[in-house]
Coordinates of C-alpha atoms and ligand atoms in Angstrom, one line a residue:
M1 CA 89.2 104.7 81.5
S2 CA 93.0 104.7 82.2
R3 CA 94.2 102.8 85.2
L4 CA 96.8 103.9 87.8
I5 CA 99.7 101.5 87.7
V6 CA 102.7 101.6 90.0
V7 CA 106.0 99.9 89.0
T8 CA 108.9 99.7 91.4
G9 CA 112.3 99.1 89.9
A10 CA 111.2 100.8 86.7
S11 CA 114.4 102.5 85.5
A12 CA 115.9 99.4 83.9
G13 CA 115.4 95.9 82.5
I14 CA 112.1 94.1 83.3
G15 CA 110.6 97.1 85.2
K16 CA 111.2 99.6 82.4
A17 CA 109.8 97.2 79.8
T18 CA 106.8 96.6 82.1
A19 CA 106.1 100.3 82.5
K20 CA 106.3 100.7 78.7
R21 CA 103.8 97.9 78.1
F22 CA 101.2 99.5 80.4
A23 CA 101.9 103.0 78.9
E24 CA 101.0 101.5 75.5
N25 CA 97.6 100.7 77.0
N26 CA 97.2 104.3 78.0
D27 CA 97.5 103.5 81.6
K28 CA 98.7 106.2 84.0
M29 CA 102.1 105.1 85.2
L30 CA 104.0 106.0 88.4
L31 CA 107.7 104.8 88.1
I32 CA 109.9 104.2 91.1
A33 CA 113.7 103.5 91.5
R34 CA 116.5 105.0 93.6
R35 CA 118.7 106.8 91.0
E36 CA 116.8 109.9 89.8
E37 CA 118.7 110.6 86.7
R38 CA 118.4 107.1 85.3
L39 CA 114.7 107.0 86.3
T40 CA 113.9 110.3 84.6
Q41 CA 115.7 109.1 81.5
A42 CA 113.6 105.9 81.5
A43 CA 110.4 107.9 81.8
E44 CA 111.5 110.1 78.9
E45 CA 112.4 107.1 76.8
I46 CA 108.9 105.7 77.3
E47 CA 107.3 109.1 76.6
S48 CA 109.2 109.4 73.3
S49 CA 108.4 105.8 72.1
V50 CA 104.7 105.9 73.2
P51 CA 103.0 109.0 72.1
G52 CA 100.7 110.4 74.7
A53 CA 102.2 108.3 77.5
D54 CA 101.3 109.5 81.0
V55 CA 104.5 108.6 83.0
E56 CA 105.6 110.1 86.2
P57 CA 109.0 109.2 87.8
L58 CA 109.4 109.3 91.6
A59 CA 112.9 108.5 93.0
L60 CA 112.6 106.5 96.2
D61 CA 114.7 103.8 97.9
M62 CA 112.0 101.1 98.5
S63 CA 114.1 99.3 101.2
D64 CA 113.3 102.2 103.5
A65 CA 110.0 102.4 105.4
G66 CA 110.0 106.2 105.1
S67 CA 110.0 105.8 101.3
A68 CA 107.0 103.6 101.5
E69 CA 105.2 106.3 103.5
L70 CA 106.2 108.9 100.9
L71 CA 104.9 106.6 98.1
R72 CA 101.6 106.2 99.9
S73 CA 101.1 109.9 100.4
H74 CA 102.2 110.7 96.8
V75 CA 99.7 108.2 95.5
G76 CA 97.1 109.5 97.8
S77 CA 97.6 113.0 96.4
I78 CA 97.0 111.6 92.8
G79 CA 93.5 110.8 94.0
L80 CA 93.0 107.6 92.1
P81 CA 93.0 104.0 93.4
V82 CA 95.9 101.8 92.4
D83 CA 94.8 99.2 89.8
G84 CA 98.2 97.5 89.5
L85 CA 101.3 97.3 91.6
L86 CA 104.3 95.5 90.1
C87 CA 107.3 95.3 92.4
C88 CA 110.2 94.7 90.0
T89 CA 112.9 95.9 92.5
G90 CA 115.7 93.3 93.1
S91 CA 119.4 92.8 93.0
L92 CA 122.1 90.2 93.4
P93 CA 124.0 90.7 96.6
P94 CA 127.8 90.8 96.5
T95 CA 129.1 87.3 97.2
D96 CA 132.9 87.8 96.8
G97 CA 133.8 88.3 100.5
E98 CA 135.0 85.8 103.0
G99 CA 134.0 84.8 106.5
L100 CA 130.8 85.1 108.4
V101 CA 130.5 88.9 108.1
S102 CA 130.2 88.6 104.4
V103 CA 127.7 85.7 104.7
L104 CA 125.6 87.9 106.9
A105 CA 125.9 90.8 104.5
E106 CA 125.0 88.6 101.5
W107 CA 121.8 87.3 103.2
Q108 CA 120.8 90.7 104.7
L109 CA 121.2 92.5 101.4
A110 CA 119.4 89.7 99.5
Y111 CA 116.5 90.0 101.8
Q112 CA 116.4 93.7 102.0
S113 CA 116.6 94.3 98.2
N114 CA 114.4 91.4 97.0
V115 CA 111.9 90.9 99.8
L116 CA 111.5 94.0 101.9
T117 CA 111.3 96.4 99.0
A118 CA 108.2 94.4 97.8
V119 CA 106.7 93.9 101.2
I120 CA 106.7 97.6 102.2
A121 CA 105.6 98.8 98.8
V122 CA 102.6 96.4 99.0
E123 CA 101.7 97.0 102.7
G124 CA 102.1 100.8 102.2
L125 CA 99.8 100.9 99.2
L126 CA 97.2 98.3 100.2
P127 CA 94.7 100.8 101.6
L128 CA 94.9 102.6 98.3
M129 CA 94.5 99.5 96.1
A130 CA 91.4 99.3 93.9
D131 CA 89.1 96.4 94.6
G132 CA 89.7 94.0 91.7
G133 CA 93.3 95.3 91.4
S134 CA 96.4 93.2 90.9
I135 CA 99.7 92.8 92.7
V136 CA 102.7 91.2 90.9
L137 CA 106.0 90.3 92.7
Y138 CA 109.2 89.2 91.0
S139 CA 110.8 86.0 92.0
S140 CA 113.5 84.0 90.1
I141 CA 114.4 80.6 88.8
A142 CA 117.0 80.8 91.7
A143 CA 114.1 80.2 94.1
Y144 CA 113.7 76.7 92.6
R145 CA 117.3 75.9 91.8
G146 CA 119.2 77.7 94.5
S147 CA 121.4 80.6 93.6
S148 CA 124.5 79.7 91.7
S149 CA 126.8 82.1 93.6
G150 CA 127.7 82.8 97.2
T151 CA 125.9 80.9 100.0
G152 CA 122.5 81.1 98.3
G153 CA 120.9 84.2 99.9
Y154 CA 119.4 85.5 96.6
G155 CA 117.4 82.3 95.8
A156 CA 116.3 81.9 99.4
A157 CA 115.1 85.6 99.5
K158 CA 113.2 85.1 96.3
S159 CA 111.4 82.0 97.7
A160 CA 110.3 84.0 100.7
L161 CA 108.2 86.0 98.2
H162 CA 106.3 82.8 97.3
S163 CA 105.0 82.4 100.8
Y164 CA 104.1 86.2 100.9
V165 CA 102.2 86.0 97.6
H166 CA 100.0 83.1 99.0
R167 CA 99.3 85.0 102.1
L168 CA 98.4 88.2 100.2
A169 CA 96.1 86.3 97.8
N170 CA 94.4 84.9 100.8
R171 CA 94.0 88.2 102.6
L172 CA 93.0 90.1 99.4
G173 CA 90.7 87.6 97.7
P174 CA 87.6 89.1 99.4
R175 CA 88.4 92.4 97.7
G176 CA 88.9 90.7 94.4
I177 CA 92.6 91.6 94.3
S178 CA 94.9 89.1 92.8
A179 CA 98.5 88.5 94.0
N180 CA 101.0 86.5 92.0
A181 CA 104.7 86.2 91.5
I182 CA 106.6 85.9 88.2
A183 CA 109.8 83.8 88.4
P184 CA 112.0 84.5 85.4
G185 CA 115.0 82.5 84.2
Y186 CA 117.8 84.3 82.4
I187 CA 116.6 87.6 80.8
A188 CA 119.1 89.5 78.7
D189 CA 119.3 93.3 78.4
T190 CA 118.9 94.0 82.1
D191 CA 121.3 95.5 84.7
L192 CA 120.8 92.7 87.1
F193 CA 124.3 91.3 86.5
G194 CA 126.1 94.7 86.9
G195 CA 129.0 94.7 84.6
G196 CA 127.4 91.9 82.6
L197 CA 127.8 88.1 82.5
S198 CA 130.9 86.5 81.2
P199 CA 130.4 85.0 77.7
T200 CA 130.9 81.6 79.2
R201 CA 128.3 82.0 81.8
E202 CA 125.8 83.5 79.4
T203 CA 126.3 80.7 77.0
M204 CA 125.7 78.2 79.8
L205 CA 122.5 79.9 80.9
I206 CA 121.2 79.9 77.3
R207 CA 122.1 76.3 76.8
Q208 CA 120.1 75.4 79.9
T209 CA 116.9 76.6 78.1
V210 CA 115.1 74.1 75.8
L211 CA 114.5 77.0 73.4
N212 CA 118.2 77.8 73.3
R213 CA 117.7 81.5 73.8
A214 CA 117.6 84.1 76.6
G215 CA 114.3 85.8 77.5
E216 CA 113.7 89.4 76.8
P217 CA 112.3 92.0 79.2
A218 CA 109.3 92.4 76.9
N219 CA 108.4 88.7 77.4
V220 CA 108.2 89.2 81.2
A221 CA 106.4 92.6 80.7
E222 CA 103.7 91.0 78.7
L223 CA 103.1 88.4 81.5
G224 CA 102.8 91.1 84.1
F225 CA 100.4 93.0 81.9
Y226 CA 98.2 89.9 81.5
L227 CA 98.1 89.3 85.2
C228 CA 96.8 92.9 85.7
S229 CA 94.2 92.6 82.9
Q230 CA 90.6 91.6 83.2
H231 CA 91.3 88.3 81.5
G232 CA 94.1 87.5 84.0
G233 CA 91.9 88.4 87.0
H234 CA 91.1 84.8 87.9
V235 CA 94.8 83.9 88.2
T236 CA 95.8 84.4 91.8
S237 CA 98.2 82.9 94.4
Q238 CA 100.4 81.5 91.6
I239 CA 104.2 81.6 91.0
I240 CA 104.5 81.7 87.2
Q241 CA 107.8 80.6 85.7
I242 CA 109.1 82.2 82.5
N243 CA 112.4 80.7 81.6
G244 CA 112.5 79.1 78.1
G245 CA 112.2 75.7 79.8
S246 CA 115.4 76.0 81.7
H247 CA 113.9 74.8 85.0
H248 CA 113.9 71.3 83.6
G249 CA 116.8 72.1 81.3
T250 CA 118.5 70.2 78.5
Ligands
LIG301 N1 117.3 89.7 84.6 C1 117.2 88.4 84.9 O1 117.7 87.6 84.3 C2 116.3 88.0 86.1 C3 116.1 86.7 86.3 C4 115.2 86.3 87.4 C5 114.6 87.3 88.2 N2 114.9 88.6 88.0 C6 114.2 89.6 88.9 O2 113.4 90.4 88.1 C7 113.4 91.8 88.7 C8 113.8 92.8 87.8 O3 115.2 92.5 87.4 P1 116.0 93.2 86.2 O4 116.7 92.2 85.6 O5 115.1 94.1 85.4 O6 117.0 94.1 87.1 P2 117.7 95.5 86.8 O7 117.8 95.8 85.3 O8 118.9 95.6 87.6 O9 116.6 96.6 87.4 C9 116.4 96.7 88.8 C10 115.6 97.9 89.1 O10 115.3 97.9 90.5 C11 115.7 99.2 91.0 N3 116.0 99.0 92.4 C12 116.8 98.2 93.0 N4 116.8 98.3 94.3 C13 115.9 99.3 94.6 C14 115.5 99.9 95.8 N5 116.0 99.5 97.0 N6 114.5 100.8 95.7 C15 114.0 101.2 94.5 N7 114.4 100.7 93.3 C16 115.3 99.7 93.4 C17 116.9 99.6 90.0 O11 117.1 101.0 90.0 P3 118.1 101.8 91.1 O12 119.3 100.9 91.2 O13 118.4 103.1 90.5 O14 117.3 101.8 92.3 C18 116.3 99.2 88.7 O15 115.3 100.1 88.3 C19 114.3 91.6 90.0 O16 113.5 91.4 91.1 C20 115.2 90.4 89.6 O17 115.7 89.8 90.8 C21 115.6 89.0 86.9

């Protein structure tokens, strides 16, 4: 029987690859992101590469509590419990300003985009989660190393998700629901870095891996898929790093 899987941040990068991976398993997919055109395009791409894929795009800004309410009522109208919720939303806050106002903006945006988008999606959908379902949040190697730009808001925000995952696992264990976070290192072919990384910075990130290569969105997608599978069901309250060994580095 096909499962209902909700992926936020599904119009690009890791989220789009994740949605495609579940679609290949004949799961029923609900895809969320802010920009409608790009989201619809992502859904169409998945439908054309996965024959028979059941993919619905729903444009919402997940940093807004009203959107979380809309998401909940939309999912309620589908009439199926949520088997998997993967919160791939996230972004790097601008760090090029000066003074305390820009420090505040960096930390507020980091928290809003990387923490609150996940928290309100999860809390909004919890009553509709299937017993035995799975929640996956997306942290970063920056939570371990500290962000390499600005005053560190991004890495600090990602580490807040670790604490939230442990709390969720504890709360939801009695319902058989797992909660984990995936912490990727550098993953190529995403929009996270806006206009892209400079060749020097990209080379540096790749050299920090022991495998001497960047990760691909599909690598991270496969891990999310596993965590939502029956085999992955005993994994909970974990932060799983996927970074080509670059946490320890060369
Ligand atoms: N790429 C990497 O190297 C890397 C490394 C470590 C961790 N990560 C983490 O992995 C996750 C996925 O990253 P990615 O590289 O795939 O990024 P991406 O390519 O930039 O995709 C981000 C997705 O999130 C959506 N989004 C952002 N803010 C949103 C909001 N408020 N409401 C709804 N949707 C929102 C974006 O679409 P819209 O802008 O249209 O909303 C897009 O679909 C993020 O949490 C990121 O921090 C990535």
